CSV table of C-alpha atoms in Angstrom, one decimal:
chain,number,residue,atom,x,y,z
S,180,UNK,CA,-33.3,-50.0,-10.8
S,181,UNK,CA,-33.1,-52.5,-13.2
S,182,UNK,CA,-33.4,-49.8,-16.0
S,183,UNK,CA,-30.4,-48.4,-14.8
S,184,UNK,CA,-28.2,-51.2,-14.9
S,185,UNK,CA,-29.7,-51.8,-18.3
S,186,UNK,CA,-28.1,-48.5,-19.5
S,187,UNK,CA,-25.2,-48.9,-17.7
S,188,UNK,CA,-24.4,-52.2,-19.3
S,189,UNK,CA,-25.3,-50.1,-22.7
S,190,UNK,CA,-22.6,-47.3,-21.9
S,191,UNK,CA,-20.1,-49.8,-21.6
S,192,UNK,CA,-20.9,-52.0,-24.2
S,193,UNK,CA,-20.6,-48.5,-26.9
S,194,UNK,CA,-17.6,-47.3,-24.9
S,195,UNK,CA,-16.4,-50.8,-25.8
S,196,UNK,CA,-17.4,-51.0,-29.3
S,197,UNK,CA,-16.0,-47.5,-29.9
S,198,UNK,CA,-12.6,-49.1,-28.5
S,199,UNK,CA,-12.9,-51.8,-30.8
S,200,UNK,CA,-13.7,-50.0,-33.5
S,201,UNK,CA,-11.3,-47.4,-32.7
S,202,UNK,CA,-8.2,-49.2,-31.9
S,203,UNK,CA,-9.1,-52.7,-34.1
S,204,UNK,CA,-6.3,-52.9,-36.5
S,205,UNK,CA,-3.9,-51.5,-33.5
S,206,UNK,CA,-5.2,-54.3,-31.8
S,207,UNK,CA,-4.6,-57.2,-34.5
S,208,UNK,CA,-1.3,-55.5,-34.9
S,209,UNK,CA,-0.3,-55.7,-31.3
S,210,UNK,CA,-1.6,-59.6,-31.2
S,211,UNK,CA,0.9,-59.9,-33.9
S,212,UNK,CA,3.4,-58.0,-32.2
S,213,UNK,CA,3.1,-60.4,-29.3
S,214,UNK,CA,3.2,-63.5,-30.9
S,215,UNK,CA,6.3,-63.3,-33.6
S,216,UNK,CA,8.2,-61.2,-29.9
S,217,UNK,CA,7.4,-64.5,-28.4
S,218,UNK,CA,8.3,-67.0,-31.3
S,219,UNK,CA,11.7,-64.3,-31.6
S,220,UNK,CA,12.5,-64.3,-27.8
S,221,UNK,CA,12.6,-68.2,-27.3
S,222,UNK,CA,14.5,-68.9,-30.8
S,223,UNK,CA,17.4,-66.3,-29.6
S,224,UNK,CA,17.4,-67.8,-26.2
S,225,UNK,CA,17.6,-70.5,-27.6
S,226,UNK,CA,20.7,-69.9,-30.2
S,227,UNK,CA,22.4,-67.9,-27.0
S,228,UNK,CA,22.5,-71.4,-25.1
S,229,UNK,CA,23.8,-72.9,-28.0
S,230,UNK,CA,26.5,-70.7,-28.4
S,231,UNK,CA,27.3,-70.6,-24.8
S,232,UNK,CA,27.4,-74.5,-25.3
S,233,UNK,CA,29.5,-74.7,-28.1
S,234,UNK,CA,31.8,-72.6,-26.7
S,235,UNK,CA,31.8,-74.6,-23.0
S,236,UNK,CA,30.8,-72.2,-21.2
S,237,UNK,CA,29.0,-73.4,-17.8
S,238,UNK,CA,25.9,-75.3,-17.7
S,239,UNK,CA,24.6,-73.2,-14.9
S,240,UNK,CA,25.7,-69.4,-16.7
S,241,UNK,CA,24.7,-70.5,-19.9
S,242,UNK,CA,20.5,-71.4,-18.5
S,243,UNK,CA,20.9,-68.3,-16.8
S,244,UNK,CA,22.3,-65.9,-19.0
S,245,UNK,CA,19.5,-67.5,-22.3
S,246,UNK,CA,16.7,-67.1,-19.5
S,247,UNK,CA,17.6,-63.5,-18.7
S,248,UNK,CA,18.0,-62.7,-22.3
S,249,UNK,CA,13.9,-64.3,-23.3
S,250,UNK,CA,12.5,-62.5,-20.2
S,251,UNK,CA,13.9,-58.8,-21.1
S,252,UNK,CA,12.7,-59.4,-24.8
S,253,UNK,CA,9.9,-60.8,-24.0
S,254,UNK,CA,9.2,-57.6,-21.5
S,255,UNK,CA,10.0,-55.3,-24.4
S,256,UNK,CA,7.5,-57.0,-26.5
S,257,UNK,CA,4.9,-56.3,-24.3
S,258,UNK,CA,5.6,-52.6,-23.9
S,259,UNK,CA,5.8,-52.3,-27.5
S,260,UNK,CA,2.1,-54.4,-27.8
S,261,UNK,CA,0.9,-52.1,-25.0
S,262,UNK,CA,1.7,-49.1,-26.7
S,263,UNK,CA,0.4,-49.8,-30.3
S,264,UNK,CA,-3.2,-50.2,-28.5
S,265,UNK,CA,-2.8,-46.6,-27.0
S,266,UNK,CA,-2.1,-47.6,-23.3
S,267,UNK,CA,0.5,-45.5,-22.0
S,268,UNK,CA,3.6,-47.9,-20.3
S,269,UNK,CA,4.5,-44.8,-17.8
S,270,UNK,CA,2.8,-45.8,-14.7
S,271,UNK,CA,3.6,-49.9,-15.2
S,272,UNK,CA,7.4,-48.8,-15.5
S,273,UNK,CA,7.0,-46.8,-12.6
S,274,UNK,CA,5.8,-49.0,-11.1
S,275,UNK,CA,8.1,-52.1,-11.7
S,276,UNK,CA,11.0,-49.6,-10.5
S,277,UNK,CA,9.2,-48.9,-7.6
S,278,UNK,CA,8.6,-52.6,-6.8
S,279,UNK,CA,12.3,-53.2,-8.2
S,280,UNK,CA,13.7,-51.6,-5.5
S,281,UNK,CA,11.5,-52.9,-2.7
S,282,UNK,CA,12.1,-56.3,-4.1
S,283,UNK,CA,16.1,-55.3,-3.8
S,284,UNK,CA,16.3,-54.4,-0.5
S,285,UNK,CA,14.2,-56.8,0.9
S,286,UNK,CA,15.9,-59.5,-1.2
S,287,UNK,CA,19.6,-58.2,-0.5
S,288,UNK,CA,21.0,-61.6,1.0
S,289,UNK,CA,19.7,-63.3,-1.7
S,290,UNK,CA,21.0,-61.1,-4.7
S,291,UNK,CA,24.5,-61.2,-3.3
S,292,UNK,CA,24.1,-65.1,-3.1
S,293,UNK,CA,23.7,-64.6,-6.9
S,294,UNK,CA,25.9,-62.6,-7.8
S,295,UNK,CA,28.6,-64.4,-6.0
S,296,UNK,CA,27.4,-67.4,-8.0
S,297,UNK,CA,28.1,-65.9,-11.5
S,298,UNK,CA,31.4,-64.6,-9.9
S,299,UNK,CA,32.2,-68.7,-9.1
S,300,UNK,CA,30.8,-69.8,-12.4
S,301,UNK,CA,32.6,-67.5,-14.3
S,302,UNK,CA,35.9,-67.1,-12.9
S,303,UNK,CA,36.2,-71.2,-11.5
S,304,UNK,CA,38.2,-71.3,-8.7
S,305,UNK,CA,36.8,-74.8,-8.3
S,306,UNK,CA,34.7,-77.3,-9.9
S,307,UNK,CA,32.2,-79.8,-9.5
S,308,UNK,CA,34.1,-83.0,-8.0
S,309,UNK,CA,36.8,-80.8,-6.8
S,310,UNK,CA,37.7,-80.3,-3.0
S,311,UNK,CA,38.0,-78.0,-1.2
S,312,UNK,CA,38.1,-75.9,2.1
S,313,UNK,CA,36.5,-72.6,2.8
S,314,UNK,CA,35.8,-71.2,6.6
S,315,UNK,CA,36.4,-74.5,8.3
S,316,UNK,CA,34.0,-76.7,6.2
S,317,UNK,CA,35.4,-78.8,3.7
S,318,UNK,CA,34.0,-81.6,1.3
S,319,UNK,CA,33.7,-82.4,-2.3
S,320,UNK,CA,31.7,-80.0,-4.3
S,321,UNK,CA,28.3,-82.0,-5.2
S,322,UNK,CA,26.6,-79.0,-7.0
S,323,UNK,CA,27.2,-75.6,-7.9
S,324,UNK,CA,23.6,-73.2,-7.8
S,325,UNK,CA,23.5,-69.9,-8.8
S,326,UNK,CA,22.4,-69.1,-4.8
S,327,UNK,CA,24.7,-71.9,-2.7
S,328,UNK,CA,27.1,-74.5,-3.1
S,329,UNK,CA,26.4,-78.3,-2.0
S,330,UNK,CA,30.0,-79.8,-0.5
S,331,UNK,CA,29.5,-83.6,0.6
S,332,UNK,CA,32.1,-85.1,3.0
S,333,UNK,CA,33.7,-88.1,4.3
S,334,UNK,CA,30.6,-89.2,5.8
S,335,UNK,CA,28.3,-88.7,3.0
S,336,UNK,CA,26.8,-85.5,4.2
S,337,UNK,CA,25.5,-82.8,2.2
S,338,UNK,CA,26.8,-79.6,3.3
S,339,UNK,CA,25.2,-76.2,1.7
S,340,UNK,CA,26.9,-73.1,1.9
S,341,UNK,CA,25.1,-69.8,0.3
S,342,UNK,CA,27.6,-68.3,-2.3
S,343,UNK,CA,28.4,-65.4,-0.8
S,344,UNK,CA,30.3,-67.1,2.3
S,345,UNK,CA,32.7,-68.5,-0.6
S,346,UNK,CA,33.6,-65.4,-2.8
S,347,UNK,CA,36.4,-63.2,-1.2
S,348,UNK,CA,37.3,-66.1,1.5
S,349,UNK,CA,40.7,-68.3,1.2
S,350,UNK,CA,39.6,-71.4,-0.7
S,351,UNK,CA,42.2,-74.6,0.1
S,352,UNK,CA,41.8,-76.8,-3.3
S,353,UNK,CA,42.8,-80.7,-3.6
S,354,UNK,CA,40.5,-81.1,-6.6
S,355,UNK,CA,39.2,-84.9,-6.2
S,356,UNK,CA,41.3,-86.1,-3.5
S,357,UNK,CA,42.3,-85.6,0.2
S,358,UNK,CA,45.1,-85.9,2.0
S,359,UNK,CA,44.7,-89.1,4.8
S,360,UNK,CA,47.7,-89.5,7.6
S,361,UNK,CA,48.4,-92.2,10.0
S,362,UNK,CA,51.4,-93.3,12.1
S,363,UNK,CA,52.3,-96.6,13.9
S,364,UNK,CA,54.8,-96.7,16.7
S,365,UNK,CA,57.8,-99.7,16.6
S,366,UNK,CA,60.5,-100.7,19.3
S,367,UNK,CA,63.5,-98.9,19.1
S,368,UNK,CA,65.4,-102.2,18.2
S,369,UNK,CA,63.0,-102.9,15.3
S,370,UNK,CA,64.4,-101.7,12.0
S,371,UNK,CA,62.7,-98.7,10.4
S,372,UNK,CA,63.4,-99.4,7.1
S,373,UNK,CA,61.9,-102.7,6.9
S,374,UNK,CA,58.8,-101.1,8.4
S,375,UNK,CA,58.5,-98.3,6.2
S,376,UNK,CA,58.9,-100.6,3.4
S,377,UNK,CA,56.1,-102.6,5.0
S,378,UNK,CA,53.5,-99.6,5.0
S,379,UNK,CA,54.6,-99.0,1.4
S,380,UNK,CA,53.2,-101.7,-0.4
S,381,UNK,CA,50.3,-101.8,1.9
S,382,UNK,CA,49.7,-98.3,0.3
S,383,UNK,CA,50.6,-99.7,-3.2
S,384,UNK,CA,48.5,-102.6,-2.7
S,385,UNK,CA,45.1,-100.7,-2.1
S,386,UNK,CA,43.0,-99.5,-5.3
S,387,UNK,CA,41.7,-96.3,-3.6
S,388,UNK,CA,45.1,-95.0,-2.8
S,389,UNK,CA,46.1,-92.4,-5.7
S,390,UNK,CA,49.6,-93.3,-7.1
S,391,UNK,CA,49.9,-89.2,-8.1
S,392,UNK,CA,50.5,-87.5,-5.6
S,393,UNK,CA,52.8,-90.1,-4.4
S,394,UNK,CA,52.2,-91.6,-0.7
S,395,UNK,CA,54.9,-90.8,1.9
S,396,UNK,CA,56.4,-92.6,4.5
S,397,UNK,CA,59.1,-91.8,7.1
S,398,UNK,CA,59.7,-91.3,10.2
S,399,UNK,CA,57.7,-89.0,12.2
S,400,UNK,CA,59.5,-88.5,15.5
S,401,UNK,CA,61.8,-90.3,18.0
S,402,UNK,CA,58.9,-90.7,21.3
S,403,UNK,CA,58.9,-92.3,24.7
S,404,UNK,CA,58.1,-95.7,23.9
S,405,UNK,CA,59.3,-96.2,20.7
S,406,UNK,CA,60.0,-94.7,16.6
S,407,UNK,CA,56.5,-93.3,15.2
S,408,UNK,CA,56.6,-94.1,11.8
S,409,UNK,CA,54.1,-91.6,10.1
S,410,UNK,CA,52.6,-92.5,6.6
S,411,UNK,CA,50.4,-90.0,4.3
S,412,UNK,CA,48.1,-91.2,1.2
S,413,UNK,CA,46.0,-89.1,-1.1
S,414,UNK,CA,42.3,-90.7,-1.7
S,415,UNK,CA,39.0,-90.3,-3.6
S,416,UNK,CA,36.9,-87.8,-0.7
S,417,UNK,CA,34.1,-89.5,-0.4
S,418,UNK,CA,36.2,-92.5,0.3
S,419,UNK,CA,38.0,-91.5,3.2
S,420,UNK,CA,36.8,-93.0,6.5
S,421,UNK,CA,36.9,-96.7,4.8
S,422,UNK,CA,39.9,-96.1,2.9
S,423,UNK,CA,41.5,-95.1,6.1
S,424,UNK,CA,40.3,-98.0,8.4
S,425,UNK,CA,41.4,-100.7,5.6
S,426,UNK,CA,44.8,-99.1,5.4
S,427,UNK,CA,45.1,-99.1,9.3
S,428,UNK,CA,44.2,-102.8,9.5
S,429,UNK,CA,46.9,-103.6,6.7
S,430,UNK,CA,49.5,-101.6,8.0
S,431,UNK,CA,49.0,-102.9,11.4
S,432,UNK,CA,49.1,-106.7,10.3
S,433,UNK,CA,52.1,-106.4,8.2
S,434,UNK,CA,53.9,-104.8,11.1
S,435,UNK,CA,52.9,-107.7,12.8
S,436,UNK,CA,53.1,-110.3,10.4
S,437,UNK,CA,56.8,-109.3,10.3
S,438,UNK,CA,57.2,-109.5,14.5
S,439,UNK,CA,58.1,-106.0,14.9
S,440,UNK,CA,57.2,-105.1,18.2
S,441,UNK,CA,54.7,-102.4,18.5
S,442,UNK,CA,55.7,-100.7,22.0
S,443,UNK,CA,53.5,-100.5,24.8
S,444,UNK,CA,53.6,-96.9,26.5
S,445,UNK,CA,56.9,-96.9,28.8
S,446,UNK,CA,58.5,-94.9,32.1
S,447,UNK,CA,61.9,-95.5,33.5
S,448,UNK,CA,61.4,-95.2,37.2
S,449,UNK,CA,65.2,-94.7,39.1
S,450,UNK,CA,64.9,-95.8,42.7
S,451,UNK,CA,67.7,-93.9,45.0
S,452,UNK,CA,68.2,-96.8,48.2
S,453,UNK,CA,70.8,-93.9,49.4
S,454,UNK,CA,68.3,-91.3,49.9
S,455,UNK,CA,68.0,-90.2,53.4
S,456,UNK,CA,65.0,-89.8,55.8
């Protein structure tokens, strides 16, 4: 038994120094090959980036587009090294197109999430910092990946939406800003211009309150109890909830500062003493 392994071993090992013998310089050569394909791929990834840099192209495009360019020369290299030792590259592309198209199908979702990413990198309908508004969800954009899109809101919360719920949809865009609206009521007998002017420099006042677009204020409607004045203020998104209480505070103590009556909800009830039984 042990003799037999003995010349099994010694099969291989001149089956294996044939090969060597054989194939040596092929060998060296593909080494070679494989090394300078390396050093080649990752100094023309490299110069892609930097051209896609200078040229201020997206951070996100430009990593992937160098990345994709080292992989496929780095895959070329290796079928060339593979060859030069006398190993046919046949089956392994086989192979990878067999796998290539399991890996597709099974990773469909996910490839469409990419390629809707390039299509938002590329064509920029928005930003990072913008917001915006896409199937109900809005916020500012935190973060845009390849795969999803990271919105944060009012209340600080991170809101991830896969790319390809974004491309092809309607896509409301107020870059950095939203648009806040409040309304006060005031007596009838109160003057509305002194209350509008009021509200004004309360908006004029307050830091967080963007001066383009312009705030508006008028009045809204003529209701039951009273004039609702109605006032509308752009501000930073991820400032809205506190720039919208402070505002609320200020407009309600310079309404009340100036006594202007702020009307309590009213009926006029008509009793008829004539009516009979």
């Amino acid at each position: 038994m042990i003799s037999s392994e003995i010349e099994q071993f010694e099969k291989y090992y001149t089956m294996l120094t044939e090969y060597l013998v054989t194939y040596s310089m092929q060998i060296v050569g593909a080494i070679l090959i494989l090394i300078l394909g390396l050093w080649v791929a990752k100094k023309l990834s490299n110069l892609v980036a930097k051209l896609m840099a200078r040229h201020n192209v997206d951070v996100t495009l430009t990593s992937f587009v160098s990345n994709v360019v080292k992989v496929l020369l780095i895959v070329m290299v290796i079928v060339i090294a593979l060859g030069k030792i006398g190993i046919s590259v046949t089956p392994f592309v086989a192979a990878i197109g067999a796998a290539s198209l399991g890996a597709g199908l099974a990773l469909q979702g996910m490839l469409s999430n990419y390629g809707a990413g390039l299509a938002i990198i590329a064509t920029r309908p928005f930003v990072v910092g913008d917001t915006i508004e896409v199937k109900g969800v809005s916020g500012q954009v935190k973060t845009i990946e390849l795969g999803y899109t990271i919105l944060i809101d009012e209340e600080k919360v991170e809101i991830t939406i896969p790319n390809k719920h974004i491309v092809g949809e309607i896509i409301h865009n107020s870059f950095s800003y939203s648009l806040v609206k409040g309304e006060i009521d005031i007596a009838y007998t109160a003057c509305a211009d002194t209350a509008v002017s009021l509200i004004e420099e309360v908006l004029k006042a307050h830091d967080q309150v963007a001066q383009n677009p312009l705030s508006q204020v008028g009045i809204e409607r003529f209701a039951d109890s009273g004039v609702t004045i109605s006032y509308r203020y752009w501000v930073p998104t991820t400032k809205i909830i506190e720039t919208k209480l402070a505002i609320n505070a200020g407009v309600y103590k310079a309404i009340n500062g100036a006594e202007i009556e702020i009307p309590f909800p009213q009926r006029v009830v008509t009793i008829n003493n004539n009516a009979h039984l």
